[in-house]
Amino acid sequence: PVVRVVVRWARVTDAEFGMAVLDDAERARAGRRQNPAPFVTAHATLRQLVADHSGREPSDVHFVRRCATCGSDRHGKPVPEGVALHVSLSYADNWVLAAAGTEAEIGVDVEGFAATDFDGFPRVFLNKTEYGAMASLTGESLLRARATVLSRKESILKATGHGLAIDPTSIAVSAANQPPALRSWTTSPSAPERLTVVDLDPPAPTHAAALAVLHRAPATVALASPPRPATKSTPRHSHGLCSRVGKLA
């Protein structure tokens, strides 16, 4: 069997463009941000992706939250209500990534190279093994490796629903020049028993992205078909394609 996941890339647009399809809680969260546009575009894009699958209008999609760490419904991974769909979203700089699949829990993450360019990055995000694998790298090659490793880690932690409640230095993934895989997991709760990780191809060459699927089968990734005709409140942008196939290592 093959697990199929649909992804949609979108450019960040003016916040007002997507605000109308968000619910009250999302609008409130957007209003607390200095620059709400990435948040608004991301959540509007995810709503459109679920709407395309369910036949609903984006504004009629409702999400509940589920935290795998504490069990709270006030935060955590989004779950579309009344739709048999697993979803995830991420955004960095001017790019948004949303994903949906029916077979298993998923997580996606996109990282800009420049965001990893600070002295404390290894201490905050890298396992000793990962740090050692980057020891000889410099310049853009180093930033690319950092972003690749981080996107793999965060996609896995999003798929499990724990996010950064788990210290990212307590898990290790394969080196950036190797096929994506989870190498070690030294924290509680234990590592997922089934996992496939896929490197994605962002539209921007200055970013890295990954998809994690809690399933042993290979994962195929398809670009979402163009959204339904856009209204004032429906995101129109859709870019990028990933054709790689990931497999459990």
Short mmCIF file of C-alpha atoms in Angstrom, two decimals, residues 7 28 35 123 172 234:
data_model
loop_
_atom_site.label_atom_id
_atom_site.label_comp_id
_atom_site.label_asym_id
_atom_site.label_seq_id
_atom_site.Cartn_x
_atom_site.Cartn_y
_atom_site.Cartn_z
CA VAL A 7 0.02 19.44 -0.24
CA ALA A 28 -8.28 36.75 17.73
CA ASN A 35 2.40 40.71 11.31
CA ARG A 123 22.35 24.02 21.37
CA ALA A 172 18.07 12.72 15.90
CA THR A 234 -10.54 32.71 -0.64
#
